[in-house]
mmCIF file of C-alpha atoms in Angstrom:
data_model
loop_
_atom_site.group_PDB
_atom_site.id
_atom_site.type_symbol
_atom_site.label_atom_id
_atom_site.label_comp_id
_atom_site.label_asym_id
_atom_site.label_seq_id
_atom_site.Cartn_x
_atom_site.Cartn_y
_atom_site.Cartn_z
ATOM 1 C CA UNK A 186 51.392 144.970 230.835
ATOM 2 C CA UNK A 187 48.137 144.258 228.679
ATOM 3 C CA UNK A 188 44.780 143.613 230.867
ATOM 4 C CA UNK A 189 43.736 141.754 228.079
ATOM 5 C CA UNK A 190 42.729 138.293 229.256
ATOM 6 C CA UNK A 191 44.340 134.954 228.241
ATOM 7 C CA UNK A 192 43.766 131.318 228.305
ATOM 8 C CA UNK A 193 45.559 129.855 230.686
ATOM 9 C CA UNK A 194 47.820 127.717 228.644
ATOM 10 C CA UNK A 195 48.847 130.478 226.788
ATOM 11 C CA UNK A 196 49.573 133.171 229.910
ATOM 12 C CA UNK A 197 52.834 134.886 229.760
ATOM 13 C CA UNK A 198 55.154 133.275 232.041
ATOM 14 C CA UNK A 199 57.724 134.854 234.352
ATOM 15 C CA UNK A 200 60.542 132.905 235.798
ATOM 16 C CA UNK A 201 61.845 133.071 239.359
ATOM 17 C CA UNK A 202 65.007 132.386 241.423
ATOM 18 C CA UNK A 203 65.737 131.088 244.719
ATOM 19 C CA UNK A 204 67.236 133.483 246.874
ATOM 20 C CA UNK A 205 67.367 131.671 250.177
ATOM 21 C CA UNK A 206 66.921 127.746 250.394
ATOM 22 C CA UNK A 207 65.840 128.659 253.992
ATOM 23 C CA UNK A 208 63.837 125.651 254.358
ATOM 24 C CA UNK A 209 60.924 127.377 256.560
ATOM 25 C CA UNK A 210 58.381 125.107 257.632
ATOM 26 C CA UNK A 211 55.420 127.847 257.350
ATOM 27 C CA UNK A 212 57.237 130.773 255.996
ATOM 28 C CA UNK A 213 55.024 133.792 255.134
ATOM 29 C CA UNK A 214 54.185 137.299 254.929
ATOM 30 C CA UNK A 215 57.422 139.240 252.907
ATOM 31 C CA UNK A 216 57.469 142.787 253.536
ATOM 32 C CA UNK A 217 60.307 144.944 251.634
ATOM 33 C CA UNK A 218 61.334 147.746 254.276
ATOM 34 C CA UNK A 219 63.477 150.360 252.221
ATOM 35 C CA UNK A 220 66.638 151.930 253.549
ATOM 36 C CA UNK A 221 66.063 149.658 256.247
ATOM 37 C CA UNK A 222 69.708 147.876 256.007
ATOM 38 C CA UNK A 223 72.530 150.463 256.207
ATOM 39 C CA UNK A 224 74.720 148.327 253.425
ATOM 40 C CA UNK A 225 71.797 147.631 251.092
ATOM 41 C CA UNK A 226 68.952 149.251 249.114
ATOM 42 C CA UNK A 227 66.411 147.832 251.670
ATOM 43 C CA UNK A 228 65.518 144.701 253.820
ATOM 44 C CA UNK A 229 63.264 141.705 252.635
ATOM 45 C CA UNK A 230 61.575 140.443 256.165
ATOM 46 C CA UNK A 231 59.286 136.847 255.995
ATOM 47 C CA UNK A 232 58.312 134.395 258.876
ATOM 48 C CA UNK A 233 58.392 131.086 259.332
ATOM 49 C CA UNK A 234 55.362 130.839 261.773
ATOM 50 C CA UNK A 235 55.759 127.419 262.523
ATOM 51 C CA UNK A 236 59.486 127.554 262.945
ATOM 52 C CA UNK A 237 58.817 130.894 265.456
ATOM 53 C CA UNK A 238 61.400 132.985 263.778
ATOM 54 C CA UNK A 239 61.247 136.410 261.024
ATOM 55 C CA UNK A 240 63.793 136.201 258.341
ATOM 56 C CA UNK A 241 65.556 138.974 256.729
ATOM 57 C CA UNK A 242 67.691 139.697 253.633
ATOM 58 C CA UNK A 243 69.693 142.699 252.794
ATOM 59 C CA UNK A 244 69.783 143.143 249.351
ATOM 60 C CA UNK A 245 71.701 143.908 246.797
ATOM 61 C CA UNK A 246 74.650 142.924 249.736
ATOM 62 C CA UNK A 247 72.873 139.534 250.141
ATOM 63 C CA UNK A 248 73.218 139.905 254.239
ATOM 64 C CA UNK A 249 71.509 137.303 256.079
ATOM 65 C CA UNK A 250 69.322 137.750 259.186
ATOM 66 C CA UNK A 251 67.356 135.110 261.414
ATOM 67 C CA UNK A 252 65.350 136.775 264.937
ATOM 68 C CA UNK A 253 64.006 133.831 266.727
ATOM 69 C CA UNK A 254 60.731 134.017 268.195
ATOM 70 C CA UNK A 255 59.606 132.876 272.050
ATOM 71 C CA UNK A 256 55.871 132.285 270.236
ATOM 72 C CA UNK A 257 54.835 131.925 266.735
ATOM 73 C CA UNK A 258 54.154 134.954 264.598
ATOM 74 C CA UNK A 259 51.931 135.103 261.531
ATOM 75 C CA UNK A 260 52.706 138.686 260.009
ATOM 76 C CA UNK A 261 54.532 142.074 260.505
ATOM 77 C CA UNK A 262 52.948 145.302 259.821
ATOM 78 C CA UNK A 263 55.679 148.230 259.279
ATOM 79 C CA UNK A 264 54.725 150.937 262.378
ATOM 80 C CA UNK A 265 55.013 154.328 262.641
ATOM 81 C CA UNK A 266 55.325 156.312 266.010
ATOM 82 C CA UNK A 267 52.392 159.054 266.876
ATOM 83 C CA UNK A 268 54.539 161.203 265.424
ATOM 84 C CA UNK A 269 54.498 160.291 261.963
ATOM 85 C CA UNK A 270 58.443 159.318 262.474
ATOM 86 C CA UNK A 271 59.718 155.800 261.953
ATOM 87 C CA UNK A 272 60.414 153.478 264.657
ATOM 88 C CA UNK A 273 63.568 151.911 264.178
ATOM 89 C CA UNK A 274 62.600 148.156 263.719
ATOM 90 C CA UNK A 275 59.117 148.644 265.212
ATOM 91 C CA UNK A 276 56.571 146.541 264.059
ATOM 92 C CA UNK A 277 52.862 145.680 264.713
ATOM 93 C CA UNK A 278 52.988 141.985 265.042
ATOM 94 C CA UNK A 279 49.926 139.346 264.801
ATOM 95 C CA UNK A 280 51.086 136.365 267.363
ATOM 96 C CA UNK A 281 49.189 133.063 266.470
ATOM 97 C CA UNK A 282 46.798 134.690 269.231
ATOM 98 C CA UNK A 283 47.563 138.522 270.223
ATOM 99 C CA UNK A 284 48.172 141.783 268.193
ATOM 100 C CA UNK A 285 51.413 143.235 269.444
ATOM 101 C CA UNK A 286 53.809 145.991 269.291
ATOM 102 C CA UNK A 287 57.254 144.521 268.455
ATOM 103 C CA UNK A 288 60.780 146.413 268.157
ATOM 104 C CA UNK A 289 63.095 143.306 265.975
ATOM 105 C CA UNK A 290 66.815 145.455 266.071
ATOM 106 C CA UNK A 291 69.022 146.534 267.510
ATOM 107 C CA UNK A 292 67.426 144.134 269.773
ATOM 108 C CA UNK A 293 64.065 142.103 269.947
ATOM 109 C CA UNK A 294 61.734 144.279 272.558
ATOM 110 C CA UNK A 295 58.021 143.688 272.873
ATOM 111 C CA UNK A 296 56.386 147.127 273.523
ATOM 112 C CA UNK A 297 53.625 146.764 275.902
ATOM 113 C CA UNK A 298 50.743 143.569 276.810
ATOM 114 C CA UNK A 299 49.448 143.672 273.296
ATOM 115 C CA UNK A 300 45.528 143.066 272.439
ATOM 116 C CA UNK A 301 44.190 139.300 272.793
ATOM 117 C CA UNK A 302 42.247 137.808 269.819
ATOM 118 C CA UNK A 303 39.103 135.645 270.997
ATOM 119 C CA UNK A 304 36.996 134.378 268.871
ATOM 120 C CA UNK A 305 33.442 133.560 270.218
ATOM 121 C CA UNK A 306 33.242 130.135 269.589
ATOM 122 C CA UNK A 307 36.159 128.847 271.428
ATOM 123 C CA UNK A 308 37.535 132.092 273.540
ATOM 124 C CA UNK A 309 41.357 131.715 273.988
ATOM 125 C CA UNK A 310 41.381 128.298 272.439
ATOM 126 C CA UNK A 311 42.883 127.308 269.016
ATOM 127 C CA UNK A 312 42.654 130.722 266.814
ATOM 128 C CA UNK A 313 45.280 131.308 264.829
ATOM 129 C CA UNK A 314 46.337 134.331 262.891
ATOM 130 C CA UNK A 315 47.554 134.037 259.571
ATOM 131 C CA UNK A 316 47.548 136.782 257.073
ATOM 132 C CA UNK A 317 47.812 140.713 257.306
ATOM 133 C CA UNK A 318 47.613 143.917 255.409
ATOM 134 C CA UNK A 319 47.335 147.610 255.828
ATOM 135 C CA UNK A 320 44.310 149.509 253.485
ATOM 136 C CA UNK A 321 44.683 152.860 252.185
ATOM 137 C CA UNK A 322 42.952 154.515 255.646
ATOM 138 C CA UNK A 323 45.753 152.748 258.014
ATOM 139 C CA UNK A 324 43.971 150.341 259.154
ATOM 140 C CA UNK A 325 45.116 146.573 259.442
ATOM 141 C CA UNK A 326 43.013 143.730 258.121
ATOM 142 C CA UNK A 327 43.306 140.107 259.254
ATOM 143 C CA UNK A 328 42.140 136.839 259.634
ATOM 144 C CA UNK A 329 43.105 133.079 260.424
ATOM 145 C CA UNK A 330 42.133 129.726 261.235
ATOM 146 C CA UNK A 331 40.635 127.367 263.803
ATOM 147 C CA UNK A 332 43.941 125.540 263.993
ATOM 148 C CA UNK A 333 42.126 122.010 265.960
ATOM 149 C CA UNK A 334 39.875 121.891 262.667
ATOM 150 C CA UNK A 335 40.233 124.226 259.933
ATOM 151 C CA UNK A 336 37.602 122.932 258.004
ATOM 152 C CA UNK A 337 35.239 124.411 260.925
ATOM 153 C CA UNK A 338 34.254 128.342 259.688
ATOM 154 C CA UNK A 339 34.912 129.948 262.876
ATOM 155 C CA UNK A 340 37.627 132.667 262.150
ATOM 156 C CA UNK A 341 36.358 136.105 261.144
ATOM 157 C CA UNK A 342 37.884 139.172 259.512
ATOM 158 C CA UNK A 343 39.188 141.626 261.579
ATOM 159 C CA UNK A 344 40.253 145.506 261.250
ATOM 160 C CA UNK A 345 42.323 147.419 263.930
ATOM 161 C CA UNK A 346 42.258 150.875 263.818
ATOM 162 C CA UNK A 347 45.253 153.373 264.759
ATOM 163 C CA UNK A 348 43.277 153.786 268.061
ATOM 164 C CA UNK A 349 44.435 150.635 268.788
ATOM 165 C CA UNK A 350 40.498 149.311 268.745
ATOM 166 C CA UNK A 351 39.205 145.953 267.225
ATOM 167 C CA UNK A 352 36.216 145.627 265.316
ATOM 168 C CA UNK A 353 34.706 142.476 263.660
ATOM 169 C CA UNK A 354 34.123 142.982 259.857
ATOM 170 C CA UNK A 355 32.456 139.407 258.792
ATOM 171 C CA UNK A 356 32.548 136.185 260.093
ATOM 172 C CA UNK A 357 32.303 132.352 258.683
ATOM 173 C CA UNK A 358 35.919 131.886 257.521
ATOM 174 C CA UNK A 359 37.541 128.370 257.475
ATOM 175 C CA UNK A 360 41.005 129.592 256.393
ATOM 176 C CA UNK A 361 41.488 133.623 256.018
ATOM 177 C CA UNK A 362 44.045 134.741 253.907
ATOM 178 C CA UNK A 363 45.613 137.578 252.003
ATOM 179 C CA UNK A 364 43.447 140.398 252.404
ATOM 180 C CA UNK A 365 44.322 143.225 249.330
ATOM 181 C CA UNK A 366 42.858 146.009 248.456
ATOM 182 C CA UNK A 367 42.088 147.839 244.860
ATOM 183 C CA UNK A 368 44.185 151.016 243.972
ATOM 184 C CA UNK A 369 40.897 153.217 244.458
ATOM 185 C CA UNK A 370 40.133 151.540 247.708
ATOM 186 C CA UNK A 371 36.741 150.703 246.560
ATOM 187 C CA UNK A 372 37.312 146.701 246.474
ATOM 188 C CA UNK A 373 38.771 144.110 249.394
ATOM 189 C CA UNK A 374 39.493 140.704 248.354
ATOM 190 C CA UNK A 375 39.740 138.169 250.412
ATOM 191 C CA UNK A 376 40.756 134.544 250.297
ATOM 192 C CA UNK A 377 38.929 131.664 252.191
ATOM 193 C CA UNK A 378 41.959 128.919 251.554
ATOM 194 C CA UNK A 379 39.743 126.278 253.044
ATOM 195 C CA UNK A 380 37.097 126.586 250.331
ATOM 196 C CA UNK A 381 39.200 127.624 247.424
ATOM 197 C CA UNK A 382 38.035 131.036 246.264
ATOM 198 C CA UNK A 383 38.510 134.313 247.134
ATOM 199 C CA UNK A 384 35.439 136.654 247.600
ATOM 200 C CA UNK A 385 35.372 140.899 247.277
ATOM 201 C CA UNK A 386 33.807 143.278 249.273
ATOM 202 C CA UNK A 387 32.458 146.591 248.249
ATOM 203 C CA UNK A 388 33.893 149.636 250.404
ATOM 204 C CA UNK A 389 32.164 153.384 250.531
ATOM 205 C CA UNK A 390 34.590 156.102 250.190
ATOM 206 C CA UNK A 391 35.848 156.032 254.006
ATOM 207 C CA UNK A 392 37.156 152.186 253.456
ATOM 208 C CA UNK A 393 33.463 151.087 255.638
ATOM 209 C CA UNK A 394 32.024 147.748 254.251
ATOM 210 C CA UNK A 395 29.191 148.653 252.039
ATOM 211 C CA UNK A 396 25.982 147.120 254.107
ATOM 212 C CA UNK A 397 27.945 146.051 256.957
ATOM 213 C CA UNK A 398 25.762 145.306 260.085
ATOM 214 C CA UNK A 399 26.350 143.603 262.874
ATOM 215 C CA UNK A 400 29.753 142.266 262.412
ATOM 216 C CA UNK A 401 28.973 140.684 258.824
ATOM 217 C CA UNK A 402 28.985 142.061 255.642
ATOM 218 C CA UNK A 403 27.444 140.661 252.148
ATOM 219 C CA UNK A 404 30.580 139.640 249.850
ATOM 220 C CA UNK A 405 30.419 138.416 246.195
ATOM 221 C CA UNK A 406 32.598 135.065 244.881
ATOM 222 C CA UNK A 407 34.810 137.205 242.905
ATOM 223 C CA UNK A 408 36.918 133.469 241.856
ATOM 224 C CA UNK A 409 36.894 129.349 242.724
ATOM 225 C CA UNK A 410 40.008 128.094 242.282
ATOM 226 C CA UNK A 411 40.175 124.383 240.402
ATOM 227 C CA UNK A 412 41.571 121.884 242.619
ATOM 228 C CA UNK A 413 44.358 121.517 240.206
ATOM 229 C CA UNK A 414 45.078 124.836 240.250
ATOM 230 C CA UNK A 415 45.389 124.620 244.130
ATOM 231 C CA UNK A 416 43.850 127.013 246.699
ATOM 232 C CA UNK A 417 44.802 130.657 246.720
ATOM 233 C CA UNK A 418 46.830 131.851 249.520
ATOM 234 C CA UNK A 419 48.718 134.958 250.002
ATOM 235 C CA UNK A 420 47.945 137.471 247.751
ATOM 236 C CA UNK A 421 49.214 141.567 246.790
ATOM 237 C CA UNK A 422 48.181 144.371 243.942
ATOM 238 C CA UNK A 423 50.310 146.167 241.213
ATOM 239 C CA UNK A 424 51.013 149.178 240.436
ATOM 240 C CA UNK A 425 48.315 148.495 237.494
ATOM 241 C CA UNK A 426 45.566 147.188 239.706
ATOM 242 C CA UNK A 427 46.246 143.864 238.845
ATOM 243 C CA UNK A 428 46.022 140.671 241.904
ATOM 244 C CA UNK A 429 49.331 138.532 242.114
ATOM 245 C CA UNK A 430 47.854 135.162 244.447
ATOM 246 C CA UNK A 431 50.079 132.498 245.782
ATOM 247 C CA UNK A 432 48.736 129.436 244.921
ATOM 248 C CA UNK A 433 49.200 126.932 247.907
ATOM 249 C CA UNK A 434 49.040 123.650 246.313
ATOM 250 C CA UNK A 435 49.581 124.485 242.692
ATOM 251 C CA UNK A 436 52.758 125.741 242.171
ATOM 252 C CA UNK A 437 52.884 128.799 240.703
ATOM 253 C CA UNK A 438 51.472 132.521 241.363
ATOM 254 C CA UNK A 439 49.438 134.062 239.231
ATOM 255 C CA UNK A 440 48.434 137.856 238.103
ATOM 256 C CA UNK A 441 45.067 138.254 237.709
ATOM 257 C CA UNK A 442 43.038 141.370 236.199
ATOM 258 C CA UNK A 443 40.555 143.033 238.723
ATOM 259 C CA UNK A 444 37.501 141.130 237.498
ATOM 260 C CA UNK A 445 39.446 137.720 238.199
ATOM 261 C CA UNK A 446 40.618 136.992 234.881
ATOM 262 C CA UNK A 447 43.978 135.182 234.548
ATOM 263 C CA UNK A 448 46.796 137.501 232.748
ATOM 264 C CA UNK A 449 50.582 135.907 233.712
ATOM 265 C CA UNK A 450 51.586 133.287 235.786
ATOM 266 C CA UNK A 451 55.299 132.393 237.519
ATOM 267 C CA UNK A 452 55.580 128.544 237.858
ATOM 268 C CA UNK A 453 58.049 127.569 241.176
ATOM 269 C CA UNK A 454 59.703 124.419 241.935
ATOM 270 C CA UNK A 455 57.992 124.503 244.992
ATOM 271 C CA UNK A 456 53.670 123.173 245.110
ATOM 272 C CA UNK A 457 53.270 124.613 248.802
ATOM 273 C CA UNK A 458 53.681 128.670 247.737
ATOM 274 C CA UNK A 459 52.690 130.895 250.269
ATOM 275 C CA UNK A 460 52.285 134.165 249.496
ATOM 276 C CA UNK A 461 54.167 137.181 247.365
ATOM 277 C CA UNK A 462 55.150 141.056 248.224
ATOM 278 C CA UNK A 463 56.355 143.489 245.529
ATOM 279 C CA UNK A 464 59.425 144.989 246.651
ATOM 280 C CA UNK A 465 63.366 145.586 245.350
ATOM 281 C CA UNK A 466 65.045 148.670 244.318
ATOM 282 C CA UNK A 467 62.847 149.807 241.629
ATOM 283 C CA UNK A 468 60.150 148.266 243.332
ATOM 284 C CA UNK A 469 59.783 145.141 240.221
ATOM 285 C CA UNK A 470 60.512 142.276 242.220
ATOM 286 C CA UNK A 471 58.239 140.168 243.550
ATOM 287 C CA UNK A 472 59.509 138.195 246.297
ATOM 288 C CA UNK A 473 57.199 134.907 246.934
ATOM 289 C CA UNK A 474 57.531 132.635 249.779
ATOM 290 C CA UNK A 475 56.739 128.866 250.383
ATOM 291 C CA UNK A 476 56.587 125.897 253.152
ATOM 292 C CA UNK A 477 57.406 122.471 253.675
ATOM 293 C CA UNK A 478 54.931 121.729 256.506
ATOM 294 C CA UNK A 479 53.020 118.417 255.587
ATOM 295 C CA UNK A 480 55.231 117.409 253.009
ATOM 296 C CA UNK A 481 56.536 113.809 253.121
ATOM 297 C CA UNK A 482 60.206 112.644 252.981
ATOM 298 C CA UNK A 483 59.541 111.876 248.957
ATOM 299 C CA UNK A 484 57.940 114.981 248.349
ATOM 300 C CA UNK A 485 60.225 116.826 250.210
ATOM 301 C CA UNK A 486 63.423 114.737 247.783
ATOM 302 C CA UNK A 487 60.950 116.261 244.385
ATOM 303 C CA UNK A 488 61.347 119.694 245.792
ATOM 304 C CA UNK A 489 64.290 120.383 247.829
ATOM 305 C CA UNK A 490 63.769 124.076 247.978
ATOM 306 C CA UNK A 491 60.350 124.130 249.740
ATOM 307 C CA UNK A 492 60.358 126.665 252.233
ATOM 308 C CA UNK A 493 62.682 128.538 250.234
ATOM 309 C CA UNK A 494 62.599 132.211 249.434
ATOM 310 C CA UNK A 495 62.136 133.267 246.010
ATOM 311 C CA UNK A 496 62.060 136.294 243.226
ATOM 312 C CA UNK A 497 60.572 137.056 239.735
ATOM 313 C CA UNK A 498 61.803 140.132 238.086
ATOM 314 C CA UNK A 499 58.822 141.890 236.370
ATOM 315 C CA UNK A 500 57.650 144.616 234.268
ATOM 316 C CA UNK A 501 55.839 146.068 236.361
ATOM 317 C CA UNK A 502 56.071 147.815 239.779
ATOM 318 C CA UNK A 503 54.061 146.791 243.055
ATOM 319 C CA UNK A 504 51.320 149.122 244.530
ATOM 320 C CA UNK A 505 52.566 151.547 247.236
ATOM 321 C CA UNK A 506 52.508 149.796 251.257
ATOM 322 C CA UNK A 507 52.279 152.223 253.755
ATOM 323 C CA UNK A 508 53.278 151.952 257.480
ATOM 324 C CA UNK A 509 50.838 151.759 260.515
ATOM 325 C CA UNK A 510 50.776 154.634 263.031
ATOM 326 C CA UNK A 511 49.085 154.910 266.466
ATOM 327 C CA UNK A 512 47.561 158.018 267.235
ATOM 328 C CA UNK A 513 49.100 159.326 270.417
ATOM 329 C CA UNK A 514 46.280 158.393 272.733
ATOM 330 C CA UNK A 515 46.647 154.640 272.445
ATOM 331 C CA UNK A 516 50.475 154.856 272.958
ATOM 332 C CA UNK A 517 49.928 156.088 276.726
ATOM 333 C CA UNK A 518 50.947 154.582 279.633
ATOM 334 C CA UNK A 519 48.534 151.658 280.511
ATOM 335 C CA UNK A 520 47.200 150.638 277.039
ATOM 336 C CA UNK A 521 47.760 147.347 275.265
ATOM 337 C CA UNK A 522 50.225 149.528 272.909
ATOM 338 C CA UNK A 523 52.796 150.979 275.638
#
């Protein structure tokens, strides 16, 4: 696909197809596991974190799967043991308030206490987690929300290491979202949903924020989204570099080149879309996920599949995602992990 840069009337445009009218209140997060279904190619996994449930989808074979939750969960991260082997349907999981190990088939197991999130101004009290993803060191990066008052910038962005440790990486976020990273792992994005842009961060060659001290690090506006354009959500990179953001509020995801200029766009017949996760057999299908949360009864009659699952076929392939891996020490006996 060109990089070349387009006006935003005249963007290429993708189409995309419901493939699950699931009706999730919040659903989130789609990570394509493949080989993961027996019958099928690979396994499409969302959440609904409001509904407390994760969602899969064997596909081609179209099998449908629903775990229900006993607490809300904002993202899955796919897990590795210490051994570099898979874990059969192991996952590290980010509960509205905890970072846990979670086993989803044959049955639903949580492995071990998990790791608390507190964040200093209100310790145990209304953070939420919302949005996940693993950089090119194995490391997770998240963030969330001060659910009481989102508009209040008390959520910070957070890394966990495979030694199971938590650091703080910046602070003074209202709504965190959809951290991505740049195919030469030099650039995080970042999206701050509650004031519309998304901001990039510089990295040094071992994935450490470039003048980092003290739990904050500087960051650059890489784009403000237009309030008609909605807020930008959940985001994920191609296999070109390029950013594909959900556009909560607007209807549509777009691609965008690395220096934030708009190159294609997928309109939905959904306005409340979520976020998006490359995925499918030859790895071309975007799968994008939307809500219903907040929507009134005559909004909900304009768009009946909100909270539906969806796919765009497109030219181009997603980014490689890797799987998160312990190192053997934080899987002993005693630790948050075991």
């Amino acid at each position: 696909m060109s990089a070349q840069a387009n006006r935003p009337d005249t963007l290429p445009r993708y189409s995309a197809r419901c493939l699950w009218p699931a009706e999730c209140q919040l659903g989130e997060g789609p990570l394509w596991l493949a080989d993961a279904a027996q019958t099928s190619a690979g396994r499409l996994l969302w959440l609904d974190i409001h509904g407390a449930a994760v969602h899969g989808l064997d596909l081609p074979a179209g099998q449908r799967h629903r775990w229900a939750l006993p607490w809300r969960v904002a993202w899955l991260i796919a897990s590795e043991g210490a051994d570099r082997k898979t874990e059969e349907g192991v996952f590290l999981a980010g509960r509205v308030d905890a970072v846990l190990r979670l086993r989803l088939w044959p049955q639903l197991e949580v492995l071990g206490p998990g790791l608390p999130i507190h964040e200093p101004a209100a310790p145990g009290q209304g953070l939420r987690l919302n949005d996940a993803k693993l950089d090119p060191w194995g490391r997770v990066w998240f963030s969330g929300l001060y659910e009481p008052d989102p508009s209040q910038p008390r959520a910070e962005l957070l890394r966990l290491d495979s030694r199971g440790q938590l650091h703080t990486m910046d602070r003074g976020y209202r709504i965190g979202n959809g951290p991505c990273f740049s195919l030469d792992g030099r650039t995080l994005w970042h999206a701050d949903s509650g004031l519309g842009c998304v901001w990039a961060y510089a990295l040094d060659e071992s994935g450490e924020l470039q003048g980092a001290q003290q739990g904050t690090a500087p960051r650059r506006l890489w784009r403000q989204f237009p309030p008609e354009e909605g807020v930008p959500d959940g985001m994920c990179v191609d296999a070109e570099g390029a950013l594909w953001i959900a556009h909560w509020g607007g209807h549509r995801v777009t691609r965008y080149s690395p220096q934030g200029e708009p190159l294609a766009r997928i309109d939905l017949p959904v306005s409340q879309v979520t976020s998006c996760s490359f995925g499918g057999v030859d790895g071309r299908q975007l799968f994008i996920t939307s809500a219903r949360t907040g929507l009134s009864e005559a909004q909900l009659a304009r768009e009946p599949l909100a909270g539906g699952l969806f796919v765009a076929d497109l030219p181009v392939a997603g980014a490689p995602v890797g799987r998160f891996a312990f190192d053997a020490v934080a899987l002993r006996a005693g630790t948050p992990w075991a």
